[in-house]
Coordinates of C-alpha atoms in Angstrom, one line a residue:
M1 CA 106.5 79.0 154.9
A2 CA 109.1 77.1 152.9
L3 CA 107.7 75.5 149.7
M4 CA 108.4 71.9 148.8
M5 CA 109.9 71.5 145.3
S6 CA 106.6 69.9 144.2
D7 CA 104.8 73.1 145.3
V8 CA 107.2 75.2 143.2
D9 CA 106.7 72.9 140.3
R10 CA 102.9 73.2 140.6
F11 CA 103.2 77.0 140.5
E12 CA 105.5 76.9 137.5
A13 CA 103.1 74.7 135.7
A14 CA 100.4 77.3 136.2
R15 CA 102.6 80.3 135.4
P16 CA 101.9 80.4 131.6
R17 CA 98.1 80.4 132.2
L18 CA 98.4 83.0 135.0
A19 CA 100.6 85.3 132.7
A20 CA 98.1 85.0 129.9
I21 CA 95.2 86.0 132.1
A22 CA 97.2 88.9 133.6
Y23 CA 98.2 90.2 130.2
R24 CA 94.6 90.2 128.9
L25 CA 93.5 92.0 132.1
L26 CA 96.3 94.6 132.2
G27 CA 97.4 95.0 128.6
S28 CA 101.0 95.2 129.7
S29 CA 103.5 92.3 129.8
S30 CA 105.6 93.9 132.6
E31 CA 102.6 94.5 134.8
A32 CA 101.4 91.0 134.0
E33 CA 104.8 89.6 135.1
D34 CA 104.7 91.6 138.3
A35 CA 101.2 90.3 139.1
V36 CA 102.3 86.7 138.5
Q37 CA 105.4 87.2 140.7
E38 CA 103.3 88.7 143.5
T39 CA 101.0 85.7 143.2
F40 CA 104.0 83.4 143.7
L41 CA 105.0 85.3 146.8
R42 CA 101.6 84.9 148.3
W43 CA 101.7 81.2 147.3
Q44 CA 105.0 80.9 149.1
A45 CA 103.7 82.6 152.2
S46 CA 100.5 80.4 152.4
D47 CA 99.9 77.1 154.0
V48 CA 99.9 75.2 150.7
A49 CA 98.8 71.9 152.3
R50 CA 95.5 73.4 153.3
I51 CA 94.7 74.7 149.8
E52 CA 92.3 72.2 148.3
V53 CA 92.4 73.3 144.7
P54 CA 95.7 75.2 144.0
E55 CA 94.9 76.2 140.5
A56 CA 91.6 77.9 141.6
W57 CA 93.4 79.6 144.5
L58 CA 96.2 80.9 142.3
T59 CA 93.7 82.2 139.7
K60 CA 91.7 84.0 142.4
V61 CA 94.7 85.6 144.0
L62 CA 96.1 86.7 140.6
T63 CA 92.7 88.1 139.4
H64 CA 92.2 90.2 142.6
L65 CA 95.8 91.5 142.2
C66 CA 95.0 92.5 138.6
L67 CA 91.7 94.1 139.7
N68 CA 93.6 96.3 142.2
Q69 CA 96.1 97.2 139.5
L70 CA 93.4 98.1 137.1
T71 CA 91.7 100.4 139.6
S72 CA 95.0 102.3 140.3
A73 CA 95.9 102.2 136.6
R74 CA 92.8 104.2 135.7
A75 CA 94.1 107.0 138.0
R76 CA 97.6 106.8 136.5
R77 CA 96.3 107.0 133.0
E78 CA 94.6 110.3 133.7
T79 CA 98.1 111.7 133.8
Y80 CA 99.6 109.6 131.0
V81 CA 101.0 111.7 128.2
G82 CA 99.0 111.2 125.0
R83 CA 96.8 108.2 124.2
W84 CA 97.3 105.0 126.2
L85 CA 97.3 101.8 124.1
P86 CA 97.9 98.3 125.1
E87 CA 101.3 96.6 124.6
P88 CA 101.2 94.5 121.4
L89 CA 102.8 91.0 121.5
L90 CA 104.4 89.4 118.5
A91 CA 103.4 86.0 117.2
G92 CA 105.0 83.2 119.2
D93 CA 104.9 85.1 122.5
P94 CA 103.7 82.6 125.1
M95 CA 101.9 85.4 127.0
L96 CA 99.3 85.4 124.2
G97 CA 97.9 82.3 125.8
P98 CA 95.5 79.8 124.3
A99 CA 94.4 80.2 120.7
D100 CA 92.5 77.0 120.0
T101 CA 89.1 78.6 119.5
A102 CA 87.8 81.7 117.7
E103 CA 86.8 83.2 121.1
Q104 CA 90.3 82.8 122.5
R105 CA 91.9 84.4 119.5
E106 CA 89.4 87.2 119.5
S107 CA 89.9 87.9 123.2
V108 CA 93.6 88.7 122.8
S109 CA 93.2 90.6 119.5
Y110 CA 94.6 94.1 119.7
A111 CA 91.2 95.6 118.8
V112 CA 89.5 93.8 121.7
L113 CA 92.3 94.7 124.1
V114 CA 91.6 98.4 123.2
L115 CA 87.8 97.9 123.7
L116 CA 88.4 96.2 127.1
E117 CA 89.6 99.5 128.3
R118 CA 86.0 100.7 128.3
L119 CA 85.0 98.1 130.8
A120 CA 85.0 98.4 134.6
P121 CA 87.7 96.2 136.2
R122 CA 85.2 93.5 137.3
E123 CA 83.5 93.4 133.9
R124 CA 86.9 92.9 132.3
A125 CA 87.8 90.1 134.6
V126 CA 84.5 88.3 133.9
Y127 CA 84.9 88.7 130.2
V128 CA 88.5 87.4 130.1
L129 CA 87.9 84.4 132.4
R130 CA 84.8 83.3 130.5
E131 CA 85.7 84.2 126.9
A132 CA 89.4 83.4 126.8
F133 CA 89.7 80.6 129.4
D134 CA 86.2 79.1 129.4
Y135 CA 85.7 79.3 133.1
P136 CA 82.1 78.3 134.2
H137 CA 80.1 81.1 135.7
R138 CA 80.1 79.2 139.0
E139 CA 83.9 79.3 139.2
I140 CA 84.0 83.0 138.1
A141 CA 81.6 83.8 140.8
E142 CA 83.8 82.1 143.4
I143 CA 86.9 83.9 142.1
L144 CA 85.3 87.3 142.3
D145 CA 83.2 86.7 145.4
I146 CA 79.9 87.3 143.7
T147 CA 76.8 85.2 142.9
E148 CA 76.6 83.1 139.8
A149 CA 73.7 85.1 138.6
A150 CA 75.7 88.3 138.9
A151 CA 78.6 86.7 137.0
Q152 CA 76.3 85.8 134.1
Q153 CA 74.8 89.3 134.1
I154 CA 78.2 91.0 134.1
Y155 CA 79.4 88.8 131.3
H156 CA 76.5 89.5 129.0
R157 CA 76.9 93.3 129.7
A158 CA 80.6 93.1 129.0
K159 CA 80.2 91.1 125.8
K160 CA 77.7 93.6 124.5
H161 CA 80.2 96.5 125.2
V162 CA 83.0 94.7 123.5
A163 CA 81.0 93.8 120.4
D164 CA 80.9 97.5 119.3
G165 CA 79.0 96.7 116.1
K166 CA 82.1 95.8 114.0
V167 CA 82.7 92.3 112.8
R168 CA 86.4 91.7 112.7
T169 CA 87.9 89.3 110.2
E170 CA 90.1 86.4 111.2
V171 CA 93.2 86.1 109.0
D172 CA 95.9 83.4 108.8
E173 CA 99.6 84.3 108.6
A174 CA 99.7 84.3 104.8
T175 CA 96.7 86.5 104.5
A176 CA 98.1 88.8 107.2
R177 CA 101.3 89.2 105.2
R178 CA 99.4 90.0 102.0
I179 CA 97.4 92.6 103.9
V180 CA 100.5 94.3 105.2
E181 CA 102.2 94.2 101.8
E182 CA 99.2 95.9 100.2
F183 CA 99.0 98.4 103.0
L184 CA 102.7 99.3 102.7
A185 CA 102.6 99.5 99.0
A186 CA 99.7 102.0 99.3
A187 CA 101.3 103.9 102.2
T188 CA 104.6 104.3 100.4
S189 CA 103.1 105.2 97.0
G190 CA 103.2 108.9 97.8
R191 CA 99.4 109.1 97.0
T192 CA 96.4 109.0 99.2
E193 CA 94.0 107.3 96.8
P194 CA 95.5 103.7 97.2
L195 CA 95.2 104.0 100.9
V196 CA 91.7 105.3 100.8
R197 CA 90.7 102.3 98.8
L198 CA 92.0 100.0 101.6
L199 CA 90.4 101.8 104.5
T200 CA 86.8 101.9 105.7
E201 CA 85.0 105.2 105.4
D202 CA 85.1 105.6 109.2
A203 CA 88.6 104.4 109.7
V204 CA 90.7 105.8 112.6
S205 CA 94.4 106.1 113.3
V206 CA 96.0 106.7 116.6
G207 CA 99.4 106.2 118.3
D208 CA 100.9 105.8 121.7
G209 CA 104.3 107.5 122.4
G210 CA 104.0 107.7 126.1
G211 CA 105.4 111.2 126.0
K212 CA 108.8 109.7 124.9
V213 CA 108.2 109.5 121.2
P214 CA 106.1 111.9 119.1
A215 CA 102.7 110.3 118.5
R216 CA 99.3 111.6 117.5
A217 CA 97.2 111.5 120.7
K218 CA 93.9 112.7 119.0
A219 CA 92.7 110.1 116.5
F220 CA 92.6 110.9 112.9
E221 CA 89.1 110.0 111.7
G222 CA 87.8 109.1 108.2
A223 CA 89.5 107.4 105.3
K224 CA 90.9 110.6 103.7
A225 CA 92.3 112.0 106.9
V226 CA 93.9 108.7 107.9
A227 CA 95.3 108.2 104.4
T228 CA 96.8 111.7 104.4
F229 CA 98.5 111.1 107.8
L230 CA 99.8 107.6 106.8
R231 CA 101.3 108.9 103.6
G232 CA 103.4 111.4 105.6
L233 CA 104.2 108.8 108.3
F234 CA 105.7 106.3 105.8
K235 CA 107.6 109.0 103.9
P236 CA 111.4 108.6 104.4
A237 CA 112.9 111.6 106.2
A238 CA 116.3 112.4 107.7
A239 CA 114.6 113.8 110.8
K240 CA 112.9 110.5 111.5
R241 CA 116.1 108.5 111.1
A242 CA 117.9 110.8 113.5
H243 CA 115.1 110.5 116.0
V244 CA 115.1 106.6 116.1
G245 CA 118.9 106.3 115.7
G246 CA 119.1 104.8 112.2
V247 CA 117.2 103.6 109.2
P248 CA 114.0 101.8 110.1
E249 CA 113.5 98.5 108.3
I250 CA 109.8 97.7 107.8
Y251 CA 108.6 94.1 108.2
A252 CA 105.3 92.3 107.8
T253 CA 104.4 90.4 110.9
T254 CA 101.4 89.5 113.2
A255 CA 100.8 90.9 116.6
N256 CA 98.0 89.6 118.9
G257 CA 96.9 87.4 116.0
G258 CA 96.4 90.2 113.5
P259 CA 98.3 91.8 110.7
A260 CA 101.0 94.3 111.9
V261 CA 103.7 96.5 110.5
L262 CA 107.0 96.2 112.4
A263 CA 109.7 98.9 112.4
V264 CA 113.1 97.8 113.4
V265 CA 116.4 99.8 113.8
E266 CA 119.5 97.7 114.2
G267 CA 117.6 94.9 115.9
R268 CA 115.6 97.1 118.1
V269 CA 111.8 97.3 117.6
V270 CA 110.9 101.0 117.4
G271 CA 107.2 100.6 116.4
I272 CA 104.4 98.2 115.9
T273 CA 101.4 99.2 113.9
C274 CA 98.4 96.9 114.3
L275 CA 95.8 96.8 111.5
E276 CA 92.2 96.1 112.4
V277 CA 90.7 94.3 109.5
T278 CA 86.9 94.0 108.8
A279 CA 85.0 92.8 105.8
E280 CA 84.8 96.4 104.6
G281 CA 88.5 97.1 104.8
I282 CA 91.0 98.3 107.4
A283 CA 89.0 99.9 110.1
A284 CA 91.8 101.1 112.5
V285 CA 95.5 101.7 112.4
R286 CA 97.0 101.7 115.9
S287 CA 100.7 102.4 116.4
Q288 CA 102.6 101.6 119.5
V289 CA 105.9 103.5 119.6
N290 CA 106.4 104.0 123.4
P291 CA 109.8 102.3 123.9
D292 CA 108.7 101.0 127.3
K293 CA 106.1 98.9 125.6
L294 CA 108.4 97.5 123.0
V295 CA 111.0 95.9 125.2
R296 CA 109.4 92.4 125.1
A297 CA 108.8 92.6 121.4
T298 CA 112.5 93.5 120.9
E299 CA 113.6 90.5 123.0
L300 CA 111.4 88.1 121.0
W301 CA 112.5 89.6 117.7
A302 CA 116.1 89.1 118.6
A303 CA 115.5 85.5 119.4
T304 CA 113.7 84.8 116.2
D305 CA 115.1 83.8 112.8
H306 CA 114.1 86.3 110.1
R307 CA 114.6 84.5 106.8
E308 CA 112.4 87.0 104.9
G309 CA 114.0 90.4 104.8
P310 CA 112.3 93.8 105.2
L311 CA 109.7 94.9 102.8
H312 CA 110.7 98.5 102.9
T313 CA 113.1 101.0 104.6
L314 CA 112.3 104.6 105.7

């Protein structure tokens, strides 16, 4: 059915929220955009006049599309080359969604997106809708076609799985930059000791190259092993420059609300390293270098004014 302009406007008003939900559920901006577009197509094909609460209808359609996508994604990731990590989003990306409360900021943190991969699709949906968008359990139950009691039970189970025993530290932009500066100073010092002092004893480091860029699929574990790896990773080398097509400039930034190291070659983002910070130190170093998952970051970077230059070059 043809949509009235007011119906299109109503969908467009809901689009940012739908995209933010889809990104949290799927961990990929391109897959999130596809899910939102498919939701629009179904909205376009529906009898809009008979839909009593359009926002609820759109959320339900989108969520079920994402659940189907998550189910098929699990099968695809079994054949994924190397370690699969979510796509990080730079500060200012509207797909990050609401960040008014600590729960909302935590729900889109890179560490939590990684942990959400442990959850079954329905658990992930309940957690995201409740924690990030404050949906009542009654509405979540209606969206997922389950009872309210089941929604509550699933939420508590999911929240317990996500907690994982680590208390992550919220940092503002200035603190994030200081953390990245200290991290880079240690990583480029040529010695492991400064890095070991910044890391927790059980720190881990892992990367996602998608089979297109060399990346360590098996995690390095323990402060000393991680520090040794990072010392080599941040050591300038002609082979690295040849591989990425130029000299990487290293910037301090934030991704998914946390401190991150950004590698840029001639305006193209070639790597985002997210640092998981706890009260004890840096607990995880996760690097996204799969070029397919850096397209959106490159677009945002190109549209942003960078008054502060790079901190380092490799």
